[in-house]
Tab-separated table of C-alpha atoms and ligand atoms in Angstrom:
chain	number	residue	atom	x	y	z
A	1	MET	CA	17.774	21.890	-13.792
A	2	THR	CA	19.069	18.846	-12.492
A	3	THR	CA	19.816	15.739	-14.633
A	4	LEU	CA	19.050	12.125	-13.716
A	5	SER	CA	22.206	10.742	-14.519
A	6	THR	CA	23.410	10.736	-10.981
A	7	PRO	CA	25.092	7.403	-10.040
A	8	PRO	CA	22.752	4.856	-8.268
A	9	ALA	CA	23.017	4.467	-4.480
A	10	VAL	CA	22.924	0.723	-4.645
A	11	HIS	CA	24.308	-1.248	-7.637
A	12	ARG	CA	22.950	-4.680	-7.961
A	13	ALA	CA	23.954	-6.803	-11.186
A	14	GLU	CA	20.586	-7.785	-12.150
A	15	ASP	CA	19.320	-4.131	-12.199
A	16	HIS	CA	21.771	-3.099	-14.988
A	17	GLN	CA	20.745	-6.243	-17.292
A	18	ARG	CA	16.884	-5.432	-16.946
A	19	GLY	CA	16.816	-2.517	-19.687
A	20	THR	CA	18.776	-4.759	-22.171
A	21	GLY	CA	16.960	-6.587	-24.839
A	22	ARG	CA	13.627	-5.055	-23.432
A	23	ARG	CA	11.238	-2.951	-25.254
A	24	PRO	CA	11.232	0.340	-24.010
A	25	LEU	CA	8.123	1.686	-22.415
A	26	PRO	CA	6.325	4.802	-22.988
A	27	VAL	CA	5.906	6.223	-19.166
A	28	ALA	CA	4.063	8.903	-17.472
A	29	ILE	CA	5.047	10.435	-14.261
A	30	VAL	CA	2.183	12.104	-12.609
A	31	GLY	CA	3.227	14.311	-9.865
A	32	ALA	CA	6.810	14.558	-11.572
A	33	THR	CA	7.858	17.901	-9.752
A	34	GLY	CA	7.278	16.762	-6.388
A	35	ALA	CA	9.273	14.576	-3.980
A	36	VAL	CA	8.245	11.036	-4.933
A	37	GLY	CA	7.927	11.767	-8.449
A	38	ARG	CA	11.695	13.036	-8.666
A	39	THR	CA	12.702	10.041	-6.576
A	40	LEU	CA	10.872	7.860	-8.841
A	41	MET	CA	12.633	8.809	-12.019
A	42	HIS	CA	16.185	8.694	-10.534
A	43	LEU	CA	15.241	5.076	-9.516
A	44	LEU	CA	14.127	4.353	-13.235
A	45	VAL	CA	17.387	5.444	-14.600
A	46	ASP	CA	19.593	3.967	-11.615
A	47	ARG	CA	17.975	0.585	-11.952
A	48	GLY	CA	17.979	0.490	-15.673
A	49	PHE	CA	14.440	0.276	-16.226
A	50	PRO	CA	13.654	0.190	-19.937
A	51	VAL	CA	12.042	3.676	-20.298
A	52	GLY	CA	11.169	4.770	-23.627
A	53	ALA	CA	9.424	8.415	-24.076
A	54	CYS	CA	8.746	9.775	-20.407
A	55	THR	CA	6.157	12.601	-19.883
A	56	PRO	CA	6.434	14.383	-16.837
A	57	VAL	CA	2.705	15.414	-15.628
A	58	ALA	CA	1.670	17.705	-12.956
A	59	SER	CA	-0.562	20.580	-11.899
A	60	ALA	CA	-1.214	23.848	-14.239
A	61	ARG	CA	0.899	25.227	-11.715
A	62	SER	CA	4.060	23.656	-13.240
A	63	ALA	CA	2.914	22.891	-16.695
A	64	GLY	CA	4.886	24.260	-19.444
A	65	SER	CA	8.322	24.215	-17.497
A	66	ARG	CA	11.203	21.913	-18.619
A	67	ILE	CA	12.384	19.415	-16.296
A	68	ALA	CA	15.006	16.446	-16.259
A	69	VAL	CA	13.452	13.017	-17.180
A	70	PRO	CA	14.863	9.631	-17.827
A	71	GLY	CA	16.784	10.162	-21.099
A	72	GLY	CA	16.769	13.909	-21.356
A	73	ASP	CA	14.133	16.669	-20.424
A	74	ALA	CA	10.794	17.240	-21.213
A	75	VAL	CA	7.953	19.705	-20.840
A	76	VAL	CA	5.610	19.066	-18.039
A	77	ARG	CA	1.892	18.484	-19.188
A	78	ASP	CA	-0.991	19.675	-17.229
A	79	LEU	CA	-2.830	16.551	-16.003
A	80	ASP	CA	-6.282	18.099	-16.616
A	81	THR	CA	-5.847	18.025	-20.261
A	82	PHE	CA	-3.313	15.149	-20.870
A	83	ASP	CA	-4.469	12.346	-22.553
A	84	PHE	CA	-2.948	8.703	-21.527
A	85	THR	CA	-3.411	7.141	-25.053
A	86	GLY	CA	-0.105	5.541	-26.211
A	87	VAL	CA	1.438	5.408	-22.511
A	88	ALA	CA	2.075	1.952	-21.404
A	89	LEU	CA	2.580	2.749	-17.701
A	90	ALA	CA	1.719	5.813	-15.603
A	91	PHE	CA	2.814	6.186	-12.021
A	92	PHE	CA	0.667	8.303	-10.161
A	93	SER	CA	2.116	10.502	-6.893
A	94	ALA	CA	-0.022	13.839	-6.784
A	95	GLY	CA	-2.236	13.139	-3.970
A	96	THR	CA	-5.411	10.955	-3.096
A	97	ALA	CA	-7.989	13.863	-4.863
A	98	THR	CA	-5.753	13.825	-7.916
A	99	SER	CA	-5.725	10.039	-8.375
A	100	THR	CA	-9.485	9.704	-7.538
A	101	ARG	CA	-10.202	12.197	-10.192
A	102	HIS	CA	-7.880	10.920	-13.168
A	103	GLY	CA	-6.520	7.404	-11.935
A	104	ARG	CA	-9.580	5.401	-13.701
A	105	ARG	CA	-9.553	7.948	-16.750
A	106	ALA	CA	-5.694	7.165	-17.254
A	107	ALA	CA	-6.306	3.421	-16.992
A	108	ALA	CA	-9.406	3.501	-19.251
A	109	GLN	CA	-6.960	5.248	-21.934
A	110	GLY	CA	-4.969	2.415	-21.930
A	111	ALA	CA	-2.138	3.318	-19.211
A	112	LEU	CA	-1.439	0.612	-16.656
A	113	VAL	CA	-1.799	2.764	-13.645
A	114	ILE	CA	0.826	2.337	-10.485
A	115	ASP	CA	-0.742	4.679	-8.026
A	116	ASN	CA	0.968	5.768	-4.896
A	117	THR	CA	-2.100	7.292	-3.275
A	118	ASN	CA	-4.762	6.144	-0.890
A	119	ALA	CA	-7.391	6.253	-3.726
A	120	PHE	CA	-7.750	2.709	-4.845
A	121	ARG	CA	-5.761	0.688	-2.135
A	122	MET	CA	-8.926	-0.945	-0.548
A	123	ALA	CA	-10.820	-1.274	-3.961
A	124	ASP	CA	-11.799	-4.923	-4.555
A	125	ASP	CA	-10.695	-4.758	-8.381
A	126	VAL	CA	-7.166	-3.196	-7.607
A	127	PRO	CA	-4.369	-5.241	-6.108
A	128	LEU	CA	-2.448	-3.796	-3.490
A	129	VAL	CA	1.010	-5.121	-3.880
A	130	VAL	CA	4.540	-5.125	-2.134
A	131	PRO	CA	6.457	-7.330	-4.686
A	132	GLN	CA	8.566	-9.217	-1.908
A	133	VAL	CA	5.212	-10.347	-0.285
A	134	ASN	CA	2.427	-10.850	-2.789
A	135	GLY	CA	4.626	-10.346	-6.034
A	136	HIS	CA	2.420	-13.278	-7.557
A	137	LEU	CA	-0.417	-10.836	-8.152
A	138	LEU	CA	1.728	-9.316	-10.838
A	139	ASP	CA	1.349	-12.322	-12.905
A	140	ARG	CA	-1.468	-10.634	-14.990
A	141	VAL	CA	-2.722	-7.191	-15.587
A	142	PRO	CA	-5.984	-6.479	-13.476
A	143	GLU	CA	-8.800	-5.806	-15.495
A	144	SER	CA	-9.099	-2.232	-13.837
A	145	ASN	CA	-5.503	-1.552	-15.411
A	146	LEU	CA	-4.591	-0.094	-11.831
A	147	ILE	CA	-2.209	-1.449	-9.143
A	148	ALA	CA	-2.023	0.232	-5.993
A	149	ASN	CA	1.275	1.122	-3.726
A	150	PRO	CA	0.707	0.717	-0.033
A	151	ASN	CA	1.266	3.470	2.515
A	152	CYS	CA	4.581	4.176	3.274
A	153	SER	CA	4.662	2.632	6.822
A	154	THR	CA	2.869	-0.395	5.794
A	155	ILE	CA	5.289	-1.370	3.116
A	156	PRO	CA	8.499	-2.123	5.585
A	157	LEU	CA	5.988	-3.535	8.296
A	158	VAL	CA	4.343	-6.193	5.941
A	159	ARG	CA	7.873	-7.206	4.401
A	160	LEU	CA	8.956	-8.448	7.771
A	161	LEU	CA	5.471	-9.554	9.002
A	162	ALA	CA	4.962	-11.922	6.288
A	163	PRO	CA	8.138	-14.162	6.919
A	164	LEU	CA	7.376	-14.013	10.722
A	165	ARG	CA	3.730	-15.062	10.190
A	166	ALA	CA	4.839	-17.896	7.883
A	167	ARG	CA	7.308	-19.280	10.344
A	168	TYR	CA	5.558	-18.524	13.693
A	169	GLY	CA	2.061	-17.543	13.033
A	170	LEU	CA	0.600	-14.003	14.090
A	171	GLN	CA	-1.848	-13.406	16.623
A	172	ARG	CA	-1.585	-9.408	17.187
A	173	VAL	CA	0.661	-6.486	16.041
A	174	THR	CA	0.957	-3.222	17.951
A	175	VAL	CA	2.893	-0.725	15.751
A	176	SER	CA	3.928	2.893	16.782
A	177	THR	CA	5.316	4.722	13.751
A	178	TYR	CA	7.841	7.746	13.738
A	179	GLN	CA	7.260	9.421	10.516
A	180	ALA	CA	9.497	12.040	8.719
A	181	ALA	CA	8.401	15.240	7.242
A	182	SER	CA	9.099	14.057	3.567
A	183	GLY	CA	5.877	12.214	4.060
A	184	GLN	CA	4.068	15.412	3.412
A	185	GLY	CA	6.050	15.657	0.232
A	186	GLN	CA	8.738	18.471	-0.516
A	187	GLY	CA	6.478	20.982	0.906
A	188	GLY	CA	6.743	19.207	4.308
A	189	ILE	CA	10.404	19.004	4.144
A	190	ASP	CA	10.691	22.752	3.556
A	191	GLU	CA	8.294	23.601	6.180
A	192	LEU	CA	10.294	21.591	8.739
A	193	ARG	CA	13.530	23.220	7.782
A	194	THR	CA	12.096	26.737	7.778
A	195	GLN	CA	10.460	25.980	11.248
A	196	ALA	CA	13.659	24.784	12.640
A	197	ALA	CA	15.539	27.786	11.688
A	198	ALA	CA	12.708	30.052	13.088
A	199	ALA	CA	12.888	28.208	16.347
A	200	LEU	CA	16.658	28.452	16.477
A	201	ALA	CA	16.695	32.170	15.943
A	202	ASP	CA	13.671	32.500	18.705
A	203	PRO	CA	12.565	29.731	20.897
A	204	ALA	CA	9.150	31.058	20.966
A	205	ALA	CA	8.634	30.947	17.324
A	206	TYR	CA	6.960	28.326	15.111
A	207	GLY	CA	7.377	29.346	11.586
A	208	PRO	CA	4.714	28.372	9.184
A	209	THR	CA	2.542	25.526	9.815
A	210	ASP	CA	0.437	25.029	6.799
A	211	ARG	CA	1.436	21.409	6.085
A	212	PHE	CA	1.451	19.854	9.577
A	213	GLY	CA	-1.032	22.204	11.390
A	214	LEU	CA	1.128	22.132	14.385
A	215	PRO	CA	4.907	23.120	14.983
A	216	LEU	CA	6.787	19.960	13.931
A	217	ALA	CA	10.643	21.389	14.662
A	218	PHE	CA	11.573	20.207	18.104
A	219	ASN	CA	8.218	18.707	18.466
A	220	LEU	CA	6.169	15.443	17.924
A	221	ILE	CA	2.627	15.372	16.306
A	222	PRO	CA	0.715	12.277	17.309
A	223	ARG	CA	-1.943	12.822	14.416
A	224	ILE	CA	-1.267	11.955	10.526
A	225	ASP	CA	-4.198	12.295	8.014
A	226	ALA	CA	-7.735	12.838	8.984
A	227	MET	CA	-9.194	12.073	12.503
A	228	LEU	CA	-11.831	9.389	12.418
A	229	ASP	CA	-14.894	9.009	14.619
A	230	SER	CA	-13.291	5.921	16.055
A	231	GLY	CA	-10.688	7.995	17.520
A	232	PHE	CA	-8.018	6.604	15.046
A	233	THR	CA	-6.314	8.402	12.334
A	234	LEU	CA	-6.814	7.760	8.901
A	235	GLU	CA	-3.163	6.846	8.731
A	236	GLU	CA	-3.655	4.296	11.643
A	237	GLN	CA	-6.607	2.680	9.765
A	238	LYS	CA	-4.633	2.372	6.509
A	239	MET	CA	-1.947	0.499	8.630
A	240	ARG	CA	-4.698	-2.072	9.676
A	241	GLN	CA	-6.744	-2.333	6.719
A	242	GLU	CA	-3.625	-2.627	4.141
A	243	SER	CA	-1.710	-5.022	6.103
A	244	ARG	CA	-4.545	-7.247	6.218
A	245	LYS	CA	-5.103	-6.977	2.533
A	246	ILE	CA	-1.477	-7.353	1.496
A	247	LEU	CA	-0.911	-10.431	3.939
A	248	GLY	CA	-4.453	-11.876	2.987
A	249	VAL	CA	-5.463	-11.966	6.634
A	250	PRO	CA	-8.803	-10.239	7.014
A	251	GLY	CA	-9.235	-10.381	10.566
A	252	LEU	CA	-5.509	-9.734	11.600
A	253	ASP	CA	-5.205	-7.826	15.056
A	254	VAL	CA	-3.289	-4.672	13.896
A	255	THR	CA	-3.247	-1.385	16.141
A	256	ALA	CA	-1.174	1.455	15.020
A	257	THR	CA	-0.406	4.923	16.546
A	258	CYS	CA	1.158	7.064	13.793
A	259	VAL	CA	3.340	10.196	14.937
A	260	ARG	CA	5.045	12.633	12.829
A	261	VAL	CA	8.500	13.434	14.014
A	262	PRO	CA	11.088	16.265	13.120
A	263	VAL	CA	13.120	14.111	10.802
A	264	VAL	CA	13.470	15.148	7.288
A	265	ASN	CA	13.328	11.523	5.502
A	266	GLY	CA	13.031	8.134	6.804
A	267	HIS	CA	10.023	6.552	8.648
A	268	SER	CA	11.166	4.267	11.809
A	269	GLU	CA	8.545	1.977	13.630
A	270	THR	CA	8.469	0.147	16.859
A	271	VAL	CA	6.722	-3.299	16.542
A	272	VAL	CA	5.296	-5.440	19.157
A	273	LEU	CA	3.496	-8.611	18.237
A	274	ASP	CA	2.364	-11.854	19.615
A	275	SER	CA	2.843	-15.243	17.593
A	276	ASP	CA	1.143	-18.492	17.842
A	277	SER	CA	4.378	-20.157	19.047
A	278	ALA	CA	7.462	-19.397	21.086
A	279	LEU	CA	10.020	-17.199	19.474
A	280	ASP	CA	13.913	-16.911	19.769
A	281	ALA	CA	15.424	-13.525	19.233
A	282	ALA	CA	18.555	-14.974	17.387
A	283	GLU	CA	16.230	-17.019	14.950
A	284	LEU	CA	14.208	-14.303	14.459
A	285	ALA	CA	17.172	-12.378	13.567
A	286	GLU	CA	18.381	-14.872	10.968
A	287	LEU	CA	14.899	-15.131	9.656
A	288	PHE	CA	14.624	-11.284	8.978
A	289	ALA	CA	18.442	-11.069	7.379
A	290	ALA	CA	17.248	-13.879	5.075
A	291	GLN	CA	14.695	-12.020	3.412
A	292	PRO	CA	15.733	-9.767	0.262
A	293	GLU	CA	16.765	-6.431	0.900
A	294	VAL	CA	16.703	-6.350	4.672
A	295	ARG	CA	19.627	-5.701	6.776
A	296	VAL	CA	19.582	-6.800	10.440
A	297	TRP	CA	21.514	-4.441	12.846
A	298	ARG	CA	22.821	-6.626	15.898
A	299	ASP	CA	25.255	-4.340	17.622
A	300	GLU	CA	24.203	-0.712	16.461
A	301	VAL	CA	20.789	0.565	16.257
A	302	PRO	CA	19.582	1.840	12.849
A	303	THR	CA	18.542	5.505	12.708
A	304	PRO	CA	17.037	7.343	9.862
A	305	ARG	CA	20.070	9.614	9.399
A	306	THR	CA	22.533	7.092	9.799
A	307	VAL	CA	21.650	4.078	7.592
A	308	ASP	CA	23.688	3.721	4.787
A	309	ASP	CA	21.480	2.129	2.264
A	310	PRO	CA	18.257	3.671	1.490
A	311	ASP	CA	17.018	0.801	-0.580
A	312	LEU	CA	17.089	-1.716	2.417
A	313	VAL	CA	14.547	-2.093	5.291
A	314	HIS	CA	16.866	-1.613	8.325
A	315	VAL	CA	15.796	-3.957	11.679
A	316	GLY	CA	17.260	-3.572	15.016
A	317	ARG	CA	16.573	-4.101	18.697
A	318	ILE	CA	15.112	-7.498	17.837
A	319	ARG	CA	14.088	-9.050	21.273
A	320	VAL	CA	11.624	-11.459	22.924
A	321	ASP	CA	9.705	-10.775	26.050
A	322	PRO	CA	11.482	-12.925	28.963
A	323	GLU	CA	7.927	-13.330	30.563
A	324	ASN	CA	6.182	-14.072	27.333
A	325	PRO	CA	8.209	-16.160	24.678
A	326	ARG	CA	5.329	-15.551	22.143
A	327	ARG	CA	5.921	-11.809	22.317
A	328	ALA	CA	8.556	-10.041	20.445
A	329	ALA	CA	9.535	-6.703	19.764
A	330	PHE	CA	11.661	-4.790	17.012
A	331	TRP	CA	12.571	-1.510	15.446
A	332	LEU	CA	12.769	-0.779	11.852
A	333	VAL	CA	13.746	2.058	9.654
A	334	ALA	CA	12.968	2.443	6.055
A	335	ASP	CA	13.438	5.252	3.554
A	336	ASN	CA	9.696	6.349	3.032
A	337	LEU	CA	10.186	8.118	-0.509
A	338	ARG	CA	11.988	5.183	-1.783
A	339	ILE	CA	10.911	1.989	-0.105
A	340	GLY	CA	7.660	3.305	1.396
A	341	ALA	CA	6.625	4.923	-2.125
A	342	ALA	CA	9.031	5.354	-5.201
A	343	LEU	CA	11.079	2.244	-5.085
A	344	ASN	CA	8.137	-0.099	-4.156
A	345	ALA	CA	6.408	1.321	-7.335
A	346	VAL	CA	9.385	0.785	-9.588
A	347	GLN	CA	9.789	-2.750	-8.316
A	348	ILE	CA	6.020	-3.561	-9.111
A	349	ALA	CA	6.889	-2.146	-12.600
A	350	GLU	CA	10.106	-4.404	-12.675
A	351	ALA	CA	8.336	-7.350	-11.786
A	352	LEU	CA	5.792	-6.606	-14.382
A	353	VAL	CA	8.310	-6.598	-16.856
A	354	ASP	CA	10.389	-9.584	-15.499
A	355	ARG	CA	7.375	-11.592	-15.503
A	356	GLY	CA	6.604	-10.586	-18.903
A	357	THR	CA	3.253	-8.905	-17.864
A	358	LEU	CA	3.892	-5.666	-19.415
B	401	A2P	P1	2.704	20.719	-9.079
B	401	A2P	O1	4.345	21.063	-8.727
B	401	A2P	O2	2.314	21.378	-10.362
B	401	A2P	O3	2.027	21.333	-7.867
B	401	A2P	P2	4.808	16.760	-3.028
B	401	A2P	O4	4.291	15.625	-2.637
B	401	A2P	O5	6.208	16.812	-3.382
B	401	A2P	O6	3.983	18.209	-2.624
B	401	A2P	O7	4.650	16.771	-4.795
B	401	A2P	C1	3.068	16.775	-5.162
B	401	A2P	C2	3.188	16.503	-6.678
B	401	A2P	O8	1.602	16.426	-7.172
B	401	A2P	C3	3.697	17.764	-7.445
B	401	A2P	O9	4.401	17.305	-8.867
B	401	A2P	C4	2.427	18.481	-8.157
B	401	A2P	O10	2.594	19.069	-9.067
B	401	A2P	C5	1.513	17.476	-8.106
B	401	A2P	N1	0.051	17.829	-7.909
B	401	A2P	C6	-0.610	18.411	-6.772
B	401	A2P	N2	-1.647	18.740	-6.934
B	401	A2P	C7	-1.974	18.458	-8.312
B	401	A2P	C8	-3.221	18.381	-9.309
B	401	A2P	N3	-4.559	18.873	-8.871
B	401	A2P	N4	-3.051	17.996	-10.613
B	401	A2P	C9	-2.031	17.271	-10.937
B	401	A2P	N5	-0.587	17.414	-10.304
B	401	A2P	C10	-0.898	17.771	-8.963
């Protein structure tokens, strides 16, 4: 069993003051045995979040086992029979079907639910929050007692589009994603590694394809999540609809193509956009660099394996079309397990505590 006392990847002065003087909150982690759940617990420790009793919750498969949690270790509880009464904050990262089945029950039992799935993102009574963009929504607890964490590719995208739109206006966004295997959880990481080993031993071998449906090692898969009647995938539709909701622009013209790539962790995106006014690449770089937790790469290019700080959105290749000054393009890399999932969820919780909402 690993412990959760690993030193933080990023030390920030304010993080370590957060825990002091705050009432420790009873927390439940649904999906505690999964890739996002584990990352989330590490972040709660590393960032000094005031966690009181922490209950790991998962399926009957792992119920009864002991795992490391903030403050020690604890027995994993079975979600089907777990009662959330007395839990102040419940993080859900156990898949959309699981959240659909149990999220509103947990909220009704009194836990403020921060849900990391697609179950409630577009629900009218559930705020969809990226704290750096629409953190004002965390001034009060919603009546639903539910807050949704956006899609892993949407979060870094809107963190850059929001300031750009405020400064220049935004007419159209075309985004292509290059999404890592970890987006399919620990099982996705394991499947990529197994496939890679199989293909190195025998170029004709694929290995298991349960998670991705096709070989991912030494390959690309231009289909993530369900294929819709429109010809777009659900992942692509999420990026359009969620960007609109978070930015508060119902008709925003967003077209996404989402591709799974043989990267273990770290999503990348190519973004091409049309603004209302003429753009300047250097000015755009300054604008992005002024945003919280964003690093602009000017000479080198950020890549999922070589970026050094997983808690930053990394931006590079910022350029303006020489034939159309209202069109810009850039490249971004963001850790999907952290920025795209667990870190955003923890930052929602931190903002609730900092604002006195919780
Ligand atoms: P379990 O370990 O019991 O299967 P990942 O995204 O890395 O695959 O992790 C998925 C997480 O969601 C795991 O913690 C997993 O628990 C949990 N999970 C999956 N299905 C359910 C379910 N039906 N009820 C509760 N937890 C679930």
